[in-house]
Amino acid sequence: MPIRRCAWANPANPRYLAYHDEEWGVPCHDETRLFEMLNLEGAQAGLSWETILNKRDNYRIAFDHWDADKIARYDADKVAELLANPGIVRNRLKVAAAITNAQVYLRLRDEGGSLDALLWDYVGGKPIRNSPATMQDVPAKTPLSDRISKDLGKRGFKFVGSTIIYAYMQAIGMVDDHIVGCICHRKASGKGSKASS
C-alpha cells in the first residue's frame, strides 16, 4: 500500500517529500529559520513553493545564511550581485524586500522582541491543528493570518500579505494542515484550536 501524503507533495521530488514529512506543520522556534522562511514565502509570491524550495540552498549562500545583520547592510553592489545570481529568483522588489525585512527584524530585536515571541503569542504558544479531509478544505488565508499580516505590515515588513502569511504559518508549524490520512496528520483533540480562531 503506497504511503499517503498531502496532494501537493510532489512524489518525484525527494526534496519536496522531505520538506512535507519533516518540516511543514512542525513547530519552529528557531529565529534564523523563522526569518528565512518569512523571506522565502515572500519570494514565492506568483511562483510555486517547489520552485523556491529547489533554490533554498542557493538562497542560503546568496543571503549569507540569512544573517539579518549582514543583509540589513547590503549595498547597491550586493543587490546587483543578487540580481545576477541565477540560483535565486532575480526580482528586484523581492531582493529589496529581504533587505528591508532584515532592517525591520533588527529593529524588532533591538526593542527586545523576536519573531518567535511575536508570532507564537498569536496562538498562545500552541500550534493550531486542523483536520482537513482534502486540500480543498485548507483555506488560503484566515482571520488570524489577516491580523498577523496587518501587524507585520505596520512594522514595515514586506511581502507579508495574508495569503503569504497563512502559508508561512503552515511552514513554521503555527498551523498543521496535513490532511486526514496523511502520514503526518496529527489529530487536533486537545492540542490546539481551529485556524479561524
Tab-separated table of C-alpha atoms in Angstrom:
chain	number	residue	atom	x	y	z
A	1	MET	CA	0.000	0.000	0.000
A	2	PRO	CA	1.526	3.366	-1.017
A	3	ILE	CA	2.339	5.992	1.610
A	4	ARG	CA	-0.328	8.662	1.660
A	5	ARG	CA	0.690	12.302	1.796
A	6	CYS	CA	-0.933	15.657	1.153
A	7	ALA	CA	-1.582	16.014	-2.586
A	8	TRP	CA	0.789	18.965	-3.007
A	9	ALA	CA	3.873	16.919	-2.086
A	10	ASN	CA	5.392	16.004	-5.454
A	11	PRO	CA	6.388	12.326	-5.162
A	12	ALA	CA	9.001	12.782	-7.894
A	13	ASN	CA	10.952	15.344	-5.861
A	14	PRO	CA	12.797	13.892	-2.841
A	15	ARG	CA	13.494	17.407	-1.522
A	16	TYR	CA	9.790	18.183	-1.570
A	17	LEU	CA	8.865	14.926	0.153
A	18	ALA	CA	11.432	15.584	2.885
A	19	TYR	CA	10.025	19.093	3.349
A	20	HIS	CA	6.485	17.713	3.638
A	21	ASP	CA	7.467	14.921	6.018
A	22	GLU	CA	9.945	16.753	8.246
A	23	GLU	CA	9.203	20.499	8.177
A	24	TRP	CA	5.737	21.532	7.021
A	25	GLY	CA	3.419	21.831	10.008
A	26	VAL	CA	6.211	21.163	12.514
A	27	PRO	CA	6.508	23.917	15.164
A	28	CYS	CA	9.622	26.041	14.656
A	29	HIS	CA	11.087	28.408	17.234
A	30	ASP	CA	14.496	28.976	15.638
A	31	GLU	CA	14.927	32.684	14.883
A	32	THR	CA	17.134	32.239	11.839
A	33	ARG	CA	14.745	29.770	10.239
A	34	LEU	CA	11.738	31.934	11.088
A	35	PHE	CA	13.438	34.855	9.351
A	36	GLU	CA	14.476	32.679	6.415
A	37	MET	CA	11.007	31.264	5.880
A	38	LEU	CA	9.376	34.681	6.113
A	39	ASN	CA	11.548	35.833	3.228
A	40	LEU	CA	11.230	32.636	1.213
A	41	GLU	CA	7.440	32.674	1.472
A	42	GLY	CA	7.562	36.241	0.176
A	43	ALA	CA	9.863	35.160	-2.651
A	44	GLN	CA	7.274	32.546	-3.582
A	45	ALA	CA	4.660	35.189	-4.479
A	46	GLY	CA	3.487	34.408	-8.008
A	47	LEU	CA	5.519	31.201	-8.124
A	48	SER	CA	5.249	27.672	-6.765
A	49	TRP	CA	6.717	26.698	-3.414
A	50	GLU	CA	8.534	23.862	-5.147
A	51	THR	CA	10.437	26.420	-7.242
A	52	ILE	CA	11.604	28.228	-4.103
A	53	LEU	CA	12.351	25.035	-2.195
A	54	ASN	CA	14.568	23.829	-5.034
A	55	LYS	CA	16.514	27.097	-4.741
A	56	ARG	CA	16.635	27.220	-0.923
A	57	ASP	CA	20.284	26.151	-0.647
A	58	ASN	CA	21.226	28.793	-3.224
A	59	TYR	CA	19.304	31.401	-1.227
A	60	ARG	CA	21.160	30.459	1.947
A	61	ILE	CA	24.503	31.032	0.262
A	62	ALA	CA	23.416	34.188	-1.572
A	63	PHE	CA	21.898	35.754	1.557
A	64	ASP	CA	24.714	34.932	3.995
A	65	HIS	CA	22.771	32.084	5.613
A	66	TRP	CA	20.036	34.570	6.485
A	67	ASP	CA	22.214	36.619	8.810
A	68	ALA	CA	19.964	39.660	9.273
A	69	ASP	CA	22.844	41.840	10.472
A	70	LYS	CA	24.660	41.317	7.175
A	71	ILE	CA	21.569	41.525	4.960
A	72	ALA	CA	20.487	44.820	6.530
A	73	ARG	CA	23.747	46.379	5.287
A	74	TYR	CA	23.567	45.168	1.679
A	75	ASP	CA	24.501	47.948	-0.725
A	76	ALA	CA	23.881	48.560	-4.433
A	77	ASP	CA	26.799	46.314	-5.445
A	78	LYS	CA	25.420	43.413	-3.405
A	79	VAL	CA	21.949	43.949	-4.872
A	80	ALA	CA	23.431	43.873	-8.369
A	81	GLU	CA	25.234	40.643	-7.476
A	82	LEU	CA	21.985	39.083	-6.245
A	83	LEU	CA	20.067	40.176	-9.334
A	84	ALA	CA	22.724	38.464	-11.480
A	85	ASN	CA	22.522	35.210	-9.482
A	86	PRO	CA	20.660	32.516	-11.460
A	87	GLY	CA	20.323	30.388	-8.331
A	88	ILE	CA	17.633	32.631	-6.812
A	89	VAL	CA	14.541	34.445	-8.072
A	90	ARG	CA	16.003	37.574	-9.628
A	91	ASN	CA	13.246	40.001	-8.778
A	92	ARG	CA	14.323	43.460	-7.679
A	93	LEU	CA	11.312	44.015	-5.402
A	94	LYS	CA	11.808	40.679	-3.635
A	95	VAL	CA	15.517	41.274	-3.128
A	96	ALA	CA	14.774	44.760	-1.776
A	97	ALA	CA	12.102	43.254	0.494
A	98	ALA	CA	14.618	40.866	2.065
A	99	ILE	CA	16.892	43.811	2.902
A	100	THR	CA	14.013	45.825	4.335
A	101	ASN	CA	12.815	42.795	6.286
A	102	ALA	CA	16.280	42.396	7.794
A	103	GLN	CA	16.277	46.031	8.896
A	104	VAL	CA	12.787	45.734	10.405
A	105	TYR	CA	13.730	42.475	12.100
A	106	LEU	CA	16.798	44.079	13.681
A	107	ARG	CA	14.615	46.921	14.953
A	108	LEU	CA	12.250	44.363	16.488
A	109	ARG	CA	15.194	42.621	18.108
A	110	ASP	CA	16.685	45.889	19.368
A	111	GLU	CA	13.359	46.582	21.082
A	112	GLY	CA	13.725	43.299	22.943
A	113	GLY	CA	11.419	41.309	20.711
A	114	SER	CA	11.782	38.320	18.440
A	115	LEU	CA	9.868	36.692	15.617
A	116	ASP	CA	9.378	33.654	17.807
A	117	ALA	CA	7.697	35.627	20.589
A	118	LEU	CA	5.722	37.867	18.223
A	119	LEU	CA	4.314	35.065	16.099
A	120	TRP	CA	3.696	32.354	18.661
A	121	ASP	CA	1.948	34.761	21.017
A	122	TYR	CA	-0.885	34.838	18.472
A	123	VAL	CA	-1.611	31.160	19.157
A	124	GLY	CA	-0.750	31.094	22.833
A	125	GLY	CA	2.433	29.164	22.095
A	126	LYS	CA	0.492	26.154	20.811
A	127	PRO	CA	0.047	25.132	17.176
A	128	ILE	CA	-3.397	25.113	15.597
A	129	ARG	CA	-4.092	21.547	14.488
A	130	ASN	CA	-6.766	21.186	11.831
A	131	SER	CA	-8.226	18.064	10.255
A	132	PRO	CA	-8.935	18.872	6.598
A	133	ALA	CA	-10.378	15.957	4.614
A	134	THR	CA	-8.852	17.231	1.360
A	135	MET	CA	-6.587	20.074	0.301
A	136	GLN	CA	-9.724	21.893	-0.895
A	137	ASP	CA	-10.657	22.174	2.788
A	138	VAL	CA	-7.460	24.095	3.565
A	139	PRO	CA	-8.014	27.866	3.420
A	140	ALA	CA	-5.737	30.269	1.560
A	141	LYS	CA	-5.986	32.684	4.481
A	142	THR	CA	-7.879	33.129	7.749
A	143	PRO	CA	-8.884	35.976	10.074
A	144	LEU	CA	-5.778	35.139	12.113
A	145	SER	CA	-3.457	35.405	9.105
A	146	ASP	CA	-5.206	38.706	8.319
A	147	ARG	CA	-4.302	40.024	11.777
A	148	ILE	CA	-0.703	38.846	11.651
A	149	SER	CA	-0.317	40.234	8.119
A	150	LYS	CA	-1.563	43.622	9.274
A	151	ASP	CA	0.744	43.594	12.296
A	152	LEU	CA	3.831	42.687	10.253
A	153	GLY	CA	2.922	45.230	7.580
A	154	LYS	CA	2.582	48.012	10.162
A	155	ARG	CA	6.017	47.141	11.483
A	156	GLY	CA	7.435	47.584	7.963
A	157	PHE	CA	7.877	44.001	6.767
A	158	LYS	CA	7.377	43.486	3.016
A	159	PHE	CA	5.632	40.699	1.068
A	160	VAL	CA	3.515	39.799	4.092
A	161	GLY	CA	0.010	39.677	2.626
A	162	SER	CA	-2.486	37.425	4.379
A	163	THR	CA	-2.166	34.538	1.886
A	164	ILE	CA	1.637	34.605	2.170
A	165	ILE	CA	1.356	34.720	5.962
A	166	TYR	CA	-1.010	31.751	6.109
A	167	ALA	CA	1.455	29.726	4.035
A	168	TYR	CA	4.180	30.942	6.414
A	169	MET	CA	2.141	29.830	9.429
A	170	GLN	CA	1.881	26.365	7.880
A	171	ALA	CA	5.581	26.302	7.030
A	172	ILE	CA	6.675	27.112	10.595
A	173	GLY	CA	4.113	24.865	12.243
A	174	MET	CA	1.869	27.515	13.767
A	175	VAL	CA	-0.801	25.690	11.785
A	176	ASP	CA	-0.856	21.975	10.999
A	177	ASP	CA	-2.992	21.407	7.900
A	178	HIS	CA	-1.909	17.890	6.954
A	179	ILE	CA	-4.978	16.141	5.575
A	180	VAL	CA	-6.686	13.298	7.395
A	181	GLY	CA	-4.984	10.083	6.326
A	182	CYS	CA	-1.646	11.754	5.547
A	183	ILE	CA	1.263	10.081	7.326
A	184	CYS	CA	1.964	13.426	9.037
A	185	HIS	CA	-1.579	14.172	10.179
A	186	ARG	CA	-1.878	14.685	13.918
A	187	LYS	CA	-5.333	14.751	15.434
A	188	ALA	CA	-6.415	18.042	16.960
A	189	SER	CA	-8.034	16.568	20.058
A	190	GLY	CA	-6.948	18.704	22.966
A	191	LYS	CA	-3.913	20.079	21.108
A	192	GLY	CA	-4.976	23.473	19.937
A	193	SER	CA	-7.821	25.273	18.254
A	194	LYS	CA	-9.210	25.778	14.815
A	195	ALA	CA	-7.426	28.080	12.362
A	196	SER	CA	-10.326	30.506	12.197
A	197	SER	CA	-9.973	31.357	15.874
